[in-house]
Short mmCIF file of C-alpha atoms and ligand atoms in Angstrom, two decimals:
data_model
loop_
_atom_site.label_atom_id
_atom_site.label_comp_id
_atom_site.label_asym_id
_atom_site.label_seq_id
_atom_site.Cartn_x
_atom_site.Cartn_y
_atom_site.Cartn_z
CA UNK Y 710 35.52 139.01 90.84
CA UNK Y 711 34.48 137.33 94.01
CA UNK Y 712 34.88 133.56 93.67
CA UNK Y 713 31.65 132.02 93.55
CA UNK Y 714 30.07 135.13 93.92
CA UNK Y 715 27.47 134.43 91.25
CA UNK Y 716 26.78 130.84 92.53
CA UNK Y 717 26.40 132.64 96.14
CA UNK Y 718 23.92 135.15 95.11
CA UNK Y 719 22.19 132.74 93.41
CA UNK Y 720 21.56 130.58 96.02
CA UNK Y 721 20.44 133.48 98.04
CA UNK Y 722 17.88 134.07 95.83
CA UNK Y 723 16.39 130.68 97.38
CA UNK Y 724 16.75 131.51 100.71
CA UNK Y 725 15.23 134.92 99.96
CA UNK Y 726 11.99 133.35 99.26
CA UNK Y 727 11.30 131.45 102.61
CA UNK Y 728 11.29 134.89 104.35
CA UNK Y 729 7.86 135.04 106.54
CA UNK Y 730 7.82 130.95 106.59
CA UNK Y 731 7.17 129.36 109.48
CA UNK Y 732 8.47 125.84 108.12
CA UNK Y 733 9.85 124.34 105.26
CA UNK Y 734 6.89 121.98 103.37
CA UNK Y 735 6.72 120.36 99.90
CA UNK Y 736 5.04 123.56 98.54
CA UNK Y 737 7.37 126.26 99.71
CA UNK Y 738 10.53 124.77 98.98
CA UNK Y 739 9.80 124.19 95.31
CA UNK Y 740 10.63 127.32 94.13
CA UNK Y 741 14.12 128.13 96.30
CA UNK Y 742 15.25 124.36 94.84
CA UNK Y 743 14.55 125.65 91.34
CA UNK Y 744 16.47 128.38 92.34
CA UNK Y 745 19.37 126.10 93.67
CA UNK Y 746 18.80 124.21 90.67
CA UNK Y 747 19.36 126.68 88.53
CA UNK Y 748 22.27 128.17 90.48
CA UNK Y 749 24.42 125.52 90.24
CA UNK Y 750 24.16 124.47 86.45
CA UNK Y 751 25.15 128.49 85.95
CA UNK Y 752 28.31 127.64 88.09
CA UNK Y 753 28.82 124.86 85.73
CA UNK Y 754 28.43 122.06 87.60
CA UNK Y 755 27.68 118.88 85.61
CA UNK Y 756 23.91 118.15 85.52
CA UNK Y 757 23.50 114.54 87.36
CA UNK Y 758 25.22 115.71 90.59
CA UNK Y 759 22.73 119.05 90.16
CA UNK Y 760 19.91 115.95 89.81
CA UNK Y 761 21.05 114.50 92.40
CA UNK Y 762 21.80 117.14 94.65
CA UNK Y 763 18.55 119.12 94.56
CA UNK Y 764 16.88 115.89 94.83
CA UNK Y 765 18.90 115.16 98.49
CA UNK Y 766 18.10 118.27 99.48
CA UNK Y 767 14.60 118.53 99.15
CA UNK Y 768 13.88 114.97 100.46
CA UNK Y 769 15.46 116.63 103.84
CA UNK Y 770 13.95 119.81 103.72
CA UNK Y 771 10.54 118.40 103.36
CA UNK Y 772 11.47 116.37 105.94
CA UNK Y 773 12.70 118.53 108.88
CA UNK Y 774 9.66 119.99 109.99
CA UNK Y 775 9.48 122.64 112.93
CA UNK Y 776 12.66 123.54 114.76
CA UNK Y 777 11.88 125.75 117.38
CA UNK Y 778 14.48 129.22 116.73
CA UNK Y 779 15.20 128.07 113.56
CA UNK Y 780 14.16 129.73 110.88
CA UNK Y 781 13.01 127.90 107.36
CA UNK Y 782 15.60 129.94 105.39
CA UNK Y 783 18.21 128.88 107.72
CA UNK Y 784 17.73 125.56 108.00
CA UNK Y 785 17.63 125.16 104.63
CA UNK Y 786 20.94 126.91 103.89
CA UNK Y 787 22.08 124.49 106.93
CA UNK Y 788 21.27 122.06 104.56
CA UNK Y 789 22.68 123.05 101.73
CA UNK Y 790 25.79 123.70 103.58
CA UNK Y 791 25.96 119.99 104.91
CA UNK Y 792 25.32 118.10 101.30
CA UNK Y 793 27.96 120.56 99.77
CA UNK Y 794 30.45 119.10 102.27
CA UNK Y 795 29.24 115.86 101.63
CA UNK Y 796 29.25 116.46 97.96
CA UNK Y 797 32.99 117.98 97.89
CA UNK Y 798 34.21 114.52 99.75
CA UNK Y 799 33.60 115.76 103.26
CA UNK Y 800 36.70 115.17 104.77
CA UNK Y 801 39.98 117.08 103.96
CA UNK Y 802 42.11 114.45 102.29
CA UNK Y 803 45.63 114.22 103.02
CA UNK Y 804 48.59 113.57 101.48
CA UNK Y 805 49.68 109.94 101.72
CA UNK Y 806 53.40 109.58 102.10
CA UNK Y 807 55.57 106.35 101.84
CA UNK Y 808 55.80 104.41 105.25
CA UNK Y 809 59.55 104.60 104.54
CA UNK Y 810 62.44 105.72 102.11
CA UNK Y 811 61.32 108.15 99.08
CA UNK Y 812 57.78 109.34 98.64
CA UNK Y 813 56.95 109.77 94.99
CA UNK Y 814 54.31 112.39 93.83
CA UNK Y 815 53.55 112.37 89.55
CA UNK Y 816 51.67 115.25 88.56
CA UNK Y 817 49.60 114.89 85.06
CA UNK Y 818 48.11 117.38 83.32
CA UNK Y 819 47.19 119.15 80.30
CA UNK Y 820 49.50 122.21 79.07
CA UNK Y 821 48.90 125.61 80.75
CA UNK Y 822 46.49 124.35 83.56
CA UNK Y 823 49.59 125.07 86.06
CA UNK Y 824 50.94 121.74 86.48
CA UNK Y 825 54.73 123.33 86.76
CA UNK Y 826 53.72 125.92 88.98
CA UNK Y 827 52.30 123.21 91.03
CA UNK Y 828 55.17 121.01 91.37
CA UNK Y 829 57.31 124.04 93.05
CA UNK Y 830 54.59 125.20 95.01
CA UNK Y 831 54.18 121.63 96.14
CA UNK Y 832 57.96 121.19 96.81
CA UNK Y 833 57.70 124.66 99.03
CA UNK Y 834 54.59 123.03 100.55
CA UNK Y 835 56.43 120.16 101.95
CA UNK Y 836 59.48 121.89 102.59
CA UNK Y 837 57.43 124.13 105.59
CA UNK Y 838 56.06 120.49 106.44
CA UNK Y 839 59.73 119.79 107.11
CA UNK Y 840 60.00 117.40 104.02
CA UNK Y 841 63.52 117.20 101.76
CA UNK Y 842 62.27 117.79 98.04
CA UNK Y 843 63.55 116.98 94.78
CA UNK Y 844 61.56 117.76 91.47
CA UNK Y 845 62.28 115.73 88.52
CA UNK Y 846 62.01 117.42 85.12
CA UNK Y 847 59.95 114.48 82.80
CA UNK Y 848 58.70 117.01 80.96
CA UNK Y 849 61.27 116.40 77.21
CA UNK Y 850 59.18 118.23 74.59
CA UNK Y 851 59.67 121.97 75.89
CA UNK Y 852 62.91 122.71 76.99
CA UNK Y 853 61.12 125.96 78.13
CA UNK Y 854 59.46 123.87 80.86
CA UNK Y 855 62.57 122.03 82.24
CA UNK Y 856 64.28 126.09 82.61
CA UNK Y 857 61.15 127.11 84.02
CA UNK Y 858 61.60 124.15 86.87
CA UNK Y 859 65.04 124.79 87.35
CA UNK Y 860 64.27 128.40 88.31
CA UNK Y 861 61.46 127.22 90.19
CA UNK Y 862 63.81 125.12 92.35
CA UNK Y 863 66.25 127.73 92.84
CA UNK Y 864 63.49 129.80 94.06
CA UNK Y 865 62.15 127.20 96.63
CA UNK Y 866 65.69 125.97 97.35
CA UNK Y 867 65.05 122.25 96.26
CA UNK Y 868 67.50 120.87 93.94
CA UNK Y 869 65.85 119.44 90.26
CA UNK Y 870 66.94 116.34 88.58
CA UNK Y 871 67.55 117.09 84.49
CA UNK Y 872 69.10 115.05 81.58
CA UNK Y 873 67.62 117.06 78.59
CA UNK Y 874 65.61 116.58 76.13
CA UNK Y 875 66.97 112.99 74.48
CA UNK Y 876 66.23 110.75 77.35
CA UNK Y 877 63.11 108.86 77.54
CA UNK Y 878 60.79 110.85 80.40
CA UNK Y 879 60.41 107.07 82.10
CA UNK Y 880 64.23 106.68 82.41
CA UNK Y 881 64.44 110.09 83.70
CA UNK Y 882 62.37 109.49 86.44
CA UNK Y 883 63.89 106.05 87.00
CA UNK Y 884 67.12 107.52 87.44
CA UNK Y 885 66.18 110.39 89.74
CA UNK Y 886 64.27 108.64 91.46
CA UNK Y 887 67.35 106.60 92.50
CA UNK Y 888 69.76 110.06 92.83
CA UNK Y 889 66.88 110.70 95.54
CA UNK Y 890 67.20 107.40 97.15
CA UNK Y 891 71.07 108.10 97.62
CA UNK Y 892 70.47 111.77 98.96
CA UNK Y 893 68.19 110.51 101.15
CA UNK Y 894 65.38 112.78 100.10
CA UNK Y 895 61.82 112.39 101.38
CA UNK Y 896 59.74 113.42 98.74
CA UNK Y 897 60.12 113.53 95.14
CA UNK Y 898 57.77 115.40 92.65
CA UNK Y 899 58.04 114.55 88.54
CA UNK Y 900 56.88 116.67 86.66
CA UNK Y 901 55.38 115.33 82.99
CA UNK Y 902 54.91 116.48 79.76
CA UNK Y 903 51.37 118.40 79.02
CA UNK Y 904 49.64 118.47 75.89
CA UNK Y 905 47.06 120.96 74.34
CA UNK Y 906 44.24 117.57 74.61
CA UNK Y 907 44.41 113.90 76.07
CA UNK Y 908 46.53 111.41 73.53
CA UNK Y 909 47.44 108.06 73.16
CA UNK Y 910 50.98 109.26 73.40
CA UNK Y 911 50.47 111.01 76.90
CA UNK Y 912 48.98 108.48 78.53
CA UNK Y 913 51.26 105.80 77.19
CA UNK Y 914 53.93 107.91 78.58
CA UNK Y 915 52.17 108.53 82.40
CA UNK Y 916 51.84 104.81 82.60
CA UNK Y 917 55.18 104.07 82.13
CA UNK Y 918 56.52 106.91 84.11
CA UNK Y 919 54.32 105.90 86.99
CA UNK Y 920 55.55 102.27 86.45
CA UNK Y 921 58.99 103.61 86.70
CA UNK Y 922 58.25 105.25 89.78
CA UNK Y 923 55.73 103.56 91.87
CA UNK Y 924 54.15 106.79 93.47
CA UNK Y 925 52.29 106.93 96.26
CA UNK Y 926 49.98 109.87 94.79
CA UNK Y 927 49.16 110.57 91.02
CA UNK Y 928 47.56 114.02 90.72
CA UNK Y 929 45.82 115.33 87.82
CA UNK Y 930 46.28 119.02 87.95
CA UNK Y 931 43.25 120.48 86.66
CA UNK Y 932 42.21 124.11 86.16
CA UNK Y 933 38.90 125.71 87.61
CA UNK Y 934 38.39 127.90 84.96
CA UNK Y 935 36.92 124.83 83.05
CA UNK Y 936 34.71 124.17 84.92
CA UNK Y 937 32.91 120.53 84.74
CA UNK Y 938 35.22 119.87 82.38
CA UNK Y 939 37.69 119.36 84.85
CA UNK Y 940 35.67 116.81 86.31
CA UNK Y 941 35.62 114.94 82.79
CA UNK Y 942 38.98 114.93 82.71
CA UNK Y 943 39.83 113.40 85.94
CA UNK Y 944 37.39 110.88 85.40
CA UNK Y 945 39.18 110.17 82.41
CA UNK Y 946 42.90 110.27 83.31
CA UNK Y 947 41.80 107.88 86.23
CA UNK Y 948 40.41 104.83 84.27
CA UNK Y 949 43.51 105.46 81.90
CA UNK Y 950 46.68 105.95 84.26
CA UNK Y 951 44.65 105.34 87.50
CA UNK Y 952 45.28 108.45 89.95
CA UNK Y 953 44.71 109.35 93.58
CA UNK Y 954 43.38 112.47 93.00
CA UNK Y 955 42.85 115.70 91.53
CA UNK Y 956 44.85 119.47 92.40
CA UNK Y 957 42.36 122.18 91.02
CA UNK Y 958 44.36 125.21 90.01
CA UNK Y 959 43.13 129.28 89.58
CA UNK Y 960 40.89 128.97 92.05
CA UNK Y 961 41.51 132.95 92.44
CA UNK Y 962 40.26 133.80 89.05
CA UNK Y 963 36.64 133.83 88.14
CA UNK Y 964 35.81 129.90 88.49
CA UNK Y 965 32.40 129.78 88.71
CA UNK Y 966 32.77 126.84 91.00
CA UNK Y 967 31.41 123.93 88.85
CA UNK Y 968 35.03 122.23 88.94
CA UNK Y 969 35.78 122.21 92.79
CA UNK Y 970 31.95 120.69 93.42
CA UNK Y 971 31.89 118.46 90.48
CA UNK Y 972 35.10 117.01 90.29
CA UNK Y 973 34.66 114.19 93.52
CA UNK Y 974 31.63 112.75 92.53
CA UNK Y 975 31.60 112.57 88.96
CA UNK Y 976 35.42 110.84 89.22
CA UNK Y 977 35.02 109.26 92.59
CA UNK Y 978 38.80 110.81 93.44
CA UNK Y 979 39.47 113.52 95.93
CA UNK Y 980 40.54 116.87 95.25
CA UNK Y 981 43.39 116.88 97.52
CA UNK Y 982 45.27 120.79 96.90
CA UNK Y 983 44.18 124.39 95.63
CA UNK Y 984 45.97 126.67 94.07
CA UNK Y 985 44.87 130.20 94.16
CA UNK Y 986 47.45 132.38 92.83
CA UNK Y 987 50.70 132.60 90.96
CA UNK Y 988 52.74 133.05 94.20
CA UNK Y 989 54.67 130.09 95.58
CA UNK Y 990 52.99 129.88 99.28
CA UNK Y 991 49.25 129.88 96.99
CA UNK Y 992 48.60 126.16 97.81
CA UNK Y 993 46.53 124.80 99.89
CA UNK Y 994 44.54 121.81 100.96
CA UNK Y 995 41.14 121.48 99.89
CA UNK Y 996 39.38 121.42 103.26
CA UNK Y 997 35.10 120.98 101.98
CA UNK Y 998 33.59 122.81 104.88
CA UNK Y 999 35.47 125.69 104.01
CA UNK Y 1000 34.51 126.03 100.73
CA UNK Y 1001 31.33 125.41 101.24
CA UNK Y 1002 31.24 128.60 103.97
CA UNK Y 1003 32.62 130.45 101.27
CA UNK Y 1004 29.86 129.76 98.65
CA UNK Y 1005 27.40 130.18 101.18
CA UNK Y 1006 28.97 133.64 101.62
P1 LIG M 1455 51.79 124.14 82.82
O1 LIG M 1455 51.83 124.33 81.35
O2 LIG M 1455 50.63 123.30 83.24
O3 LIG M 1455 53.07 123.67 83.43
O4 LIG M 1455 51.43 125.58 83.43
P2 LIG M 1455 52.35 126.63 84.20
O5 LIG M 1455 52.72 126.12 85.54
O6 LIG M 1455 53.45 127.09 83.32
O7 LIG M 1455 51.28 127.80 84.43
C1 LIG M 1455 50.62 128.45 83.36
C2 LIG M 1455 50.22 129.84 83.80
O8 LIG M 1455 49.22 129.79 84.83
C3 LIG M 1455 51.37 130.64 84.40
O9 LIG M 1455 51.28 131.96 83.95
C4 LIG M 1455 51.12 130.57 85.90
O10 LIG M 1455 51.64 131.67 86.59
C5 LIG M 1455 49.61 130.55 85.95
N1 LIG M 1455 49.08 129.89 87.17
C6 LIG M 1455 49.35 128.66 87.65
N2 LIG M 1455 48.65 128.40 88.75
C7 LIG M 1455 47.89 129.49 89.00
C8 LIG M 1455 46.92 129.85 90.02
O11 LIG M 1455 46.58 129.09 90.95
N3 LIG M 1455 46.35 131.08 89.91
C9 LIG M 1455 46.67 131.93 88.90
N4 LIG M 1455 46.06 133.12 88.87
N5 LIG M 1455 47.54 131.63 87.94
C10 LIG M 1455 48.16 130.44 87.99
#
């Protein structure tokens, strides 16, 4: 399935009605805004930013008046375009690295989302920036997931920091943290324990690994498919553990697109990566024009 592709056809259903304007008024636009309305609760986006949204975007549309070339369907998908950039944090967000010595990059995140898969692709990521990597396995409940990293690493060629299953996922990250320091490696990722839902236990755990660590980014790894549930869930991990901001994984599945629009302002943080397939090089930054050219269609 196209991504988005029922949230773009939607919205084209609005546009589709302004054929033969000559301007955008009060009157014409308030069917196409139900229709935007309606578009993007289907997509799953959480129901004050739709409030909000279609609320913006009429007060402009009614606003614009005549533009001479222009016409009414266009500007208002111009429109549309411009608040969805605005909405997705307009600005691609960067990565913030430590001014010197060893960045540190945590990665939360419930099981199964991709967090794992993240931290290599990451690690590859930086290594084409030019960045030595080293991925700390903090991850003690499934041995499963510390082989799965160490393949990982072999694959991207970045060495991973292990000691089993018996050591406490804080000290673990302490202490690699430090074998980075001595190496002399730029950037190191940790990797922590998932869970099927948010516990006291988990977030106990982030907080002292992130204590342990004093990162300059703490990502929640979150996965499309959920929808504004993601959203909810960065909201939450940030008032708990306090995070920088959010990678949104399986963006090449059938996400309806309710995550990637809801997630900045419901949480207030950034979604700073994408992943959009299984592949290592499938990460990318999350660059808000872009996707909103792509839901436009
Ligand atoms: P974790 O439990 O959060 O560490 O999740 P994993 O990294 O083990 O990933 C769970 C599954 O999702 C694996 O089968 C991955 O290949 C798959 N996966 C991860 N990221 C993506 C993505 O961006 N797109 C797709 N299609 N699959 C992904």
């Amino acid at each position: 399935a196209e991504m988005f592709g029922q949230l773009t056809s939607g919205l084209e259903a609005a546009w589709s009605k302004l054929k033969g304007e000559e301007v955008l008024t009060k009157e014409n636009i308030a069917e196409p805004m139900r229709d935007i309305r309606r578009a993007l609760l289907e997509a799953d986006v959480s129901l004050p930013v739709v409030r909000r949204f279609v609320q913006t975007v009429s007060d402009q549309a009614a606003g614009v008046g005549l533009i001479r070339g222009v016409k009414p369907d266009q500007q208002l998908v111009k429109i549309v375009h411009d608040e969805l950039v605005k909405l997705m944090g307009g600005e691609v967000s960067d990565l913030v690295f430590s001014k010197s010595g060893t960045t540190v990059i945590l990665l939360a995140g419930l099981q199964g989302v991709g967090k794992t898969t993240v931290c290599a692709k990451l690690a590859f990521y930086l290594k084409k920036l030019g960045k030595s990597c080293m991925m700390i396995a903090a991850d003690v409940y499934r041995p499963a997931a510390i082989d799965q990293l160490m393949i990982l690493g072999d694959q991207v060629g970045v060495p991973v920091y292990k000691e089993g299953t018996e050591v406490k996922p804080s000290q673990i990250a302490r202490n690699g943290l430090e074998e980075a320091i001595k190496r002399r490696i730029d950037v190191v990722i940790v990797d922590t324990a998932g869970r099927l839902q948010i516990d006291k236990a988990m977030m106990d755990e982030l907080k002292q690994v992130k204590q342990a660590t004093n990162p300059t980014e703490v990502f929640l790894v979150v996965d499309a498919m959920t929808g504004q549930e993601a959203a909810a869930l960065v909201t939450t991990f940030n008032i708990e553990i306090g995070i920088t901001g959010a990678i949104l994984t399986k963006l090449d599945g059938d996400s309806r697109g309710g995550a990637a629009l809801s997630v900045r302002e419901v949480s207030g943080k950034p979604i700073k990566l994408v992943g959009r397939g299984e592949r290592l090089e499938d990460l990318e930054p999350f660059y808000p024009d872009r996707m909103a050219g792509r839901i436009l269609g």
